[in-house]
mmCIF file of C-alpha atoms in Angstrom:
data_model
loop_
_atom_site.group_PDB
_atom_site.id
_atom_site.type_symbol
_atom_site.label_atom_id
_atom_site.label_comp_id
_atom_site.label_asym_id
_atom_site.label_seq_id
_atom_site.Cartn_x
_atom_site.Cartn_y
_atom_site.Cartn_z
ATOM 1 C CA UNK A 197 10.003 -9.595 -4.798
ATOM 2 C CA UNK A 198 11.145 -9.998 -1.379
ATOM 3 C CA UNK A 199 8.338 -11.702 0.673
ATOM 4 C CA UNK A 200 6.311 -8.854 2.099
ATOM 5 C CA UNK A 201 6.296 -7.573 -1.744
ATOM 6 C CA UNK A 202 4.936 -10.780 -2.917
ATOM 7 C CA UNK A 203 2.182 -10.569 0.257
ATOM 8 C CA UNK A 204 1.260 -6.780 -0.702
ATOM 9 C CA UNK A 205 1.357 -7.904 -4.432
ATOM 10 C CA UNK A 206 -0.961 -11.026 -4.770
ATOM 11 C CA UNK A 207 -3.479 -10.211 -1.689
ATOM 12 C CA UNK A 208 -3.836 -7.124 -4.032
ATOM 13 C CA UNK A 209 -4.312 -8.788 -6.935
ATOM 14 C CA UNK A 210 -6.749 -11.100 -5.238
ATOM 15 C CA UNK A 211 -8.764 -8.194 -4.040
ATOM 16 C CA UNK A 212 -8.885 -7.113 -7.351
ATOM 17 C CA UNK A 213 -9.887 -10.250 -8.758
ATOM 18 C CA UNK A 214 -12.842 -10.534 -6.065
ATOM 19 C CA UNK A 215 -14.007 -7.421 -6.834
ATOM 20 C CA UNK A 216 -14.120 -7.829 -10.868
ATOM 21 C CA UNK A 217 -16.123 -11.480 -10.130
ATOM 22 C CA UNK A 218 -18.590 -9.127 -8.441
ATOM 23 C CA UNK A 219 -18.720 -6.519 -11.034
ATOM 24 C CA UNK A 220 -19.210 -9.197 -13.635
ATOM 25 C CA UNK A 221 -21.990 -10.938 -11.832
ATOM 26 C CA UNK A 222 -23.927 -7.802 -10.866
ATOM 27 C CA UNK A 223 -23.705 -6.115 -14.793
ATOM 28 C CA UNK A 224 -23.254 -8.732 -17.348
ATOM 29 C CA UNK A 225 -26.728 -10.688 -18.572
ATOM 30 C CA UNK A 226 -25.678 -13.382 -20.071
ATOM 31 C CA UNK A 227 -27.242 -15.889 -18.006
ATOM 32 C CA UNK A 228 -25.323 -19.009 -19.754
ATOM 33 C CA UNK A 229 -22.170 -17.221 -19.451
ATOM 34 C CA UNK A 230 -22.660 -16.538 -15.555
ATOM 35 C CA UNK A 231 -23.790 -19.664 -14.493
ATOM 36 C CA UNK A 232 -20.268 -21.472 -16.211
ATOM 37 C CA UNK A 233 -18.639 -18.581 -14.719
ATOM 38 C CA UNK A 234 -19.870 -19.822 -11.039
ATOM 39 C CA UNK A 235 -19.641 -23.086 -11.657
ATOM 40 C CA UNK A 236 -15.837 -22.596 -12.301
ATOM 41 C CA UNK A 237 -15.688 -20.370 -8.960
ATOM 42 C CA UNK A 238 -17.465 -22.732 -7.045
ATOM 43 C CA UNK A 239 -14.931 -25.591 -8.261
ATOM 44 C CA UNK A 240 -11.863 -23.508 -6.700
ATOM 45 C CA UNK A 241 -13.429 -21.376 -4.294
ATOM 46 C CA UNK A 242 -16.002 -22.406 -2.239
ATOM 47 C CA UNK A 243 -19.508 -20.526 -0.938
ATOM 48 C CA UNK A 244 -19.016 -22.264 2.508
ATOM 49 C CA UNK A 245 -17.832 -19.536 4.721
ATOM 50 C CA UNK A 246 -16.061 -21.968 7.232
ATOM 51 C CA UNK A 247 -13.402 -23.408 4.371
ATOM 52 C CA UNK A 248 -12.902 -19.027 3.484
ATOM 53 C CA UNK A 249 -10.080 -18.721 6.355
ATOM 54 C CA UNK A 250 -8.572 -21.989 4.625
ATOM 55 C CA UNK A 251 -8.684 -20.658 1.658
ATOM 56 C CA UNK A 252 -6.777 -17.145 2.823
ATOM 57 C CA UNK A 253 -4.342 -18.887 4.458
ATOM 58 C CA UNK A 254 -3.772 -21.039 1.284
ATOM 59 C CA UNK A 255 -3.401 -17.749 -0.602
ATOM 60 C CA UNK A 256 -0.919 -16.173 1.675
ATOM 61 C CA UNK A 257 1.183 -19.922 1.825
ATOM 62 C CA UNK A 258 1.103 -20.390 -1.852
ATOM 63 C CA UNK A 259 2.710 -16.355 -2.147
ATOM 64 C CA UNK A 260 5.328 -17.279 -0.299
ATOM 65 C CA UNK A 261 6.005 -20.734 -1.354
ATOM 66 C CA UNK A 262 8.061 -20.590 -4.278
ATOM 67 C CA UNK A 263 10.581 -18.474 -2.359
ATOM 68 C CA UNK A 264 11.367 -22.111 -0.171
ATOM 69 C CA UNK A 265 14.160 -22.215 -2.672
ATOM 70 C CA UNK A 266 16.289 -19.243 -0.993
ATOM 71 C CA UNK A 267 16.805 -19.878 2.722
ATOM 72 C CA UNK A 268 16.959 -16.195 3.065
ATOM 73 C CA UNK A 269 13.216 -15.681 2.241
ATOM 74 C CA UNK A 270 10.058 -14.976 4.204
ATOM 75 C CA UNK A 271 9.399 -18.680 4.504
ATOM 76 C CA UNK A 272 12.788 -20.135 3.633
ATOM 77 C CA UNK A 273 14.059 -18.933 7.134
ATOM 78 C CA UNK A 274 11.855 -21.534 8.427
ATOM 79 C CA UNK A 275 11.312 -24.364 5.718
ATOM 80 C CA UNK A 276 13.674 -24.274 2.795
ATOM 81 C CA UNK A 277 14.011 -26.618 -0.077
ATOM 82 C CA UNK A 278 17.860 -26.846 -1.142
ATOM 83 C CA UNK A 279 17.665 -26.397 -4.722
ATOM 84 C CA UNK A 280 19.142 -23.766 -6.899
ATOM 85 C CA UNK A 281 16.703 -20.550 -6.522
ATOM 86 C CA UNK A 282 14.225 -19.380 -9.189
ATOM 87 C CA UNK A 283 13.988 -23.204 -11.042
ATOM 88 C CA UNK A 284 11.559 -25.995 -10.253
ATOM 89 C CA UNK A 285 9.858 -23.903 -7.577
ATOM 90 C CA UNK A 286 9.478 -21.139 -9.790
ATOM 91 C CA UNK A 287 7.350 -23.248 -12.732
ATOM 92 C CA UNK A 288 4.010 -24.270 -14.064
ATOM 93 C CA UNK A 289 4.495 -27.331 -12.708
ATOM 94 C CA UNK A 290 4.370 -26.422 -9.123
ATOM 95 C CA UNK A 291 2.001 -24.402 -9.480
ATOM 96 C CA UNK A 292 0.163 -27.538 -10.715
ATOM 97 C CA UNK A 293 1.397 -29.938 -7.743
ATOM 98 C CA UNK A 294 -0.010 -27.168 -5.070
ATOM 99 C CA UNK A 295 -3.355 -27.039 -6.600
ATOM 100 C CA UNK A 296 -4.212 -31.098 -7.467
ATOM 101 C CA UNK A 297 -4.715 -31.823 -3.546
ATOM 102 C CA UNK A 298 -7.802 -29.055 -3.997
ATOM 103 C CA UNK A 299 -9.637 -31.764 -5.835
ATOM 104 C CA UNK A 300 -10.202 -33.072 -2.223
ATOM 105 C CA UNK A 301 -9.927 -29.846 -0.189
ATOM 106 C CA UNK A 302 -10.572 -27.006 -1.937
ATOM 107 C CA UNK A 303 -8.419 -24.591 0.113
ATOM 108 C CA UNK A 304 -5.480 -26.249 -1.875
ATOM 109 C CA UNK A 305 -6.675 -24.274 -4.999
ATOM 110 C CA UNK A 306 -6.296 -21.344 -3.258
ATOM 111 C CA UNK A 307 -2.463 -22.485 -2.608
ATOM 112 C CA UNK A 308 -1.878 -22.924 -5.983
ATOM 113 C CA UNK A 309 -3.499 -19.649 -6.641
ATOM 114 C CA UNK A 310 -1.187 -17.867 -4.428
ATOM 115 C CA UNK A 311 1.773 -19.600 -5.837
ATOM 116 C CA UNK A 312 1.218 -18.465 -9.680
ATOM 117 C CA UNK A 313 0.717 -14.825 -8.172
ATOM 118 C CA UNK A 314 4.328 -15.088 -7.025
ATOM 119 C CA UNK A 315 5.424 -16.328 -10.244
ATOM 120 C CA UNK A 316 3.261 -13.905 -12.357
ATOM 121 C CA UNK A 317 4.830 -10.972 -9.970
ATOM 122 C CA UNK A 318 9.090 -12.510 -10.241
ATOM 123 C CA UNK A 319 7.743 -13.001 -13.875
ATOM 124 C CA UNK A 320 8.673 -9.362 -15.309
ATOM 125 C CA UNK A 321 11.865 -8.950 -12.697
ATOM 126 C CA UNK A 322 15.271 -8.224 -14.228
ATOM 127 C CA UNK A 323 16.294 -12.240 -13.898
ATOM 128 C CA UNK A 324 13.022 -13.241 -14.979
ATOM 129 C CA UNK A 325 11.768 -16.873 -14.596
ATOM 130 C CA UNK A 326 11.185 -19.853 -16.807
ATOM 131 C CA UNK A 327 7.921 -20.897 -15.927
ATOM 132 C CA UNK A 328 8.250 -24.117 -18.568
ATOM 133 C CA UNK A 329 12.004 -25.365 -16.745
ATOM 134 C CA UNK A 330 13.978 -27.446 -17.227
ATOM 135 C CA UNK A 331 12.872 -26.055 -20.592
ATOM 136 C CA UNK A 332 14.708 -22.935 -20.828
ATOM 137 C CA UNK A 333 13.048 -21.483 -24.477
ATOM 138 C CA UNK A 334 11.562 -17.966 -24.200
ATOM 139 C CA UNK A 335 8.349 -17.944 -22.618
ATOM 140 C CA UNK A 336 6.302 -15.300 -20.202
ATOM 141 C CA UNK A 337 7.977 -11.888 -20.765
ATOM 142 C CA UNK A 338 11.055 -12.555 -22.916
ATOM 143 C CA UNK A 339 14.079 -14.377 -22.261
ATOM 144 C CA UNK A 340 15.092 -15.905 -18.908
ATOM 145 C CA UNK A 341 17.677 -15.705 -16.896
ATOM 146 C CA UNK A 342 20.934 -15.540 -19.610
ATOM 147 C CA UNK A 343 19.564 -13.284 -22.137
ATOM 148 C CA UNK A 344 16.465 -11.462 -20.346
ATOM 149 C CA UNK A 345 16.064 -8.288 -21.719
ATOM 150 C CA UNK A 346 12.247 -7.396 -20.813
ATOM 151 C CA UNK A 347 11.598 -6.404 -16.938
ATOM 152 C CA UNK A 348 9.559 -4.175 -15.411
ATOM 153 C CA UNK A 349 11.699 -3.902 -12.273
ATOM 154 C CA UNK A 350 15.364 -4.636 -11.204
ATOM 155 C CA UNK A 351 15.537 -3.624 -7.440
ATOM 156 C CA UNK A 352 13.571 -3.980 -4.607
ATOM 157 C CA UNK A 353 12.612 0.055 -4.416
ATOM 158 C CA UNK A 354 11.616 -0.144 -8.470
ATOM 159 C CA UNK A 355 9.225 -3.361 -7.068
ATOM 160 C CA UNK A 356 8.021 -1.549 -3.864
ATOM 161 C CA UNK A 357 6.203 1.356 -6.866
ATOM 162 C CA UNK A 358 4.910 -1.769 -8.687
ATOM 163 C CA UNK A 359 3.028 -2.836 -5.486
ATOM 164 C CA UNK A 360 2.143 0.585 -5.510
ATOM 165 C CA UNK A 361 1.176 0.782 -9.063
ATOM 166 C CA UNK A 362 -1.508 -2.581 -8.204
ATOM 167 C CA UNK A 363 -2.912 -1.260 -5.597
ATOM 168 C CA UNK A 364 -3.691 2.222 -6.681
ATOM 169 C CA UNK A 365 -5.301 0.284 -9.837
ATOM 170 C CA UNK A 366 -7.343 -1.907 -7.332
ATOM 171 C CA UNK A 367 -8.484 1.206 -5.378
ATOM 172 C CA UNK A 368 -9.231 2.769 -8.481
ATOM 173 C CA UNK A 369 -11.132 -0.081 -9.650
ATOM 174 C CA UNK A 370 -12.883 -0.597 -6.536
ATOM 175 C CA UNK A 371 -14.029 3.211 -6.465
ATOM 176 C CA UNK A 372 -15.078 2.969 -10.131
ATOM 177 C CA UNK A 373 -16.939 -0.526 -9.796
ATOM 178 C CA UNK A 374 -19.027 1.030 -7.066
ATOM 179 C CA UNK A 375 -19.732 4.246 -8.955
ATOM 180 C CA UNK A 376 -18.336 6.716 -6.666
ATOM 181 C CA UNK A 377 -15.823 7.192 -9.877
ATOM 182 C CA UNK A 378 -17.967 8.205 -12.963
ATOM 183 C CA UNK A 379 -15.543 8.149 -15.301
ATOM 184 C CA UNK A 380 -14.399 5.027 -14.327
ATOM 185 C CA UNK A 381 -17.464 3.157 -14.103
ATOM 186 C CA UNK A 382 -18.030 4.409 -17.500
ATOM 187 C CA UNK A 383 -14.594 2.457 -18.562
ATOM 188 C CA UNK A 384 -15.296 -0.534 -16.622
ATOM 189 C CA UNK A 385 -18.560 -0.924 -18.315
ATOM 190 C CA UNK A 386 -17.634 -0.367 -21.643
ATOM 191 C CA UNK A 387 -15.027 -2.671 -21.028
ATOM 192 C CA UNK A 388 -17.414 -5.413 -19.127
ATOM 193 C CA UNK A 389 -19.412 -5.370 -22.504
ATOM 194 C CA UNK A 390 -17.143 -5.552 -24.970
ATOM 195 C CA UNK A 391 -15.031 -9.039 -22.634
ATOM 196 C CA UNK A 392 -18.539 -10.314 -21.940
ATOM 197 C CA UNK A 393 -19.649 -10.035 -25.656
ATOM 198 C CA UNK A 394 -16.747 -11.888 -26.192
ATOM 199 C CA UNK A 395 -16.325 -15.003 -23.493
ATOM 200 C CA UNK A 396 -20.416 -14.982 -24.249
ATOM 201 C CA UNK A 397 -19.805 -16.134 -27.967
ATOM 202 C CA UNK A 398 -17.171 -18.555 -26.760
ATOM 203 C CA UNK A 399 -18.913 -20.244 -23.899
ATOM 204 C CA UNK A 400 -22.464 -20.412 -26.695
ATOM 205 C CA UNK A 401 -20.229 -22.164 -29.106
ATOM 206 C CA UNK A 402 -20.379 -25.483 -26.791
#
């Protein structure tokens, strides 16, 4: 994916995540589960509105940072790390390194989230990524680099189609969650009940 595609897909997935969180807080009923979810949310993304712009900036930066190993990328043109493309910067290790400072300043968690979303969208490309580089075992969607065989897109036009699918799904979900599209609201409600039952069961084990 190009930088523009990563921004489009990453921001859309983030909006979808926020919409799902709001729907969960409004429809789930198990108080202990809701308390756990709210505690995790507060740990990662603060309620302090002053920090929200920093969180958004961190997310956008994180969406572009893994491609700093490509001098032609949107961010790599200005800040280039001269290593092989889709190696160390396209791993879960890099995501953790970016997110770790979030223990001191929460918006850094959003940088890590952005980088994770970048990897998530690169994983189903034809060339793939290796989440656990330099360990080239089968991970994620399939084998990576040599022998990679499971993918959703193999060119920029198809990547834009994937972005469109993600955007369409997000819009439909939001319209359904708001009750504007009844059948989708019914589907969301049924899925909500199923997922809440599983999550609540796990939470109440502890």
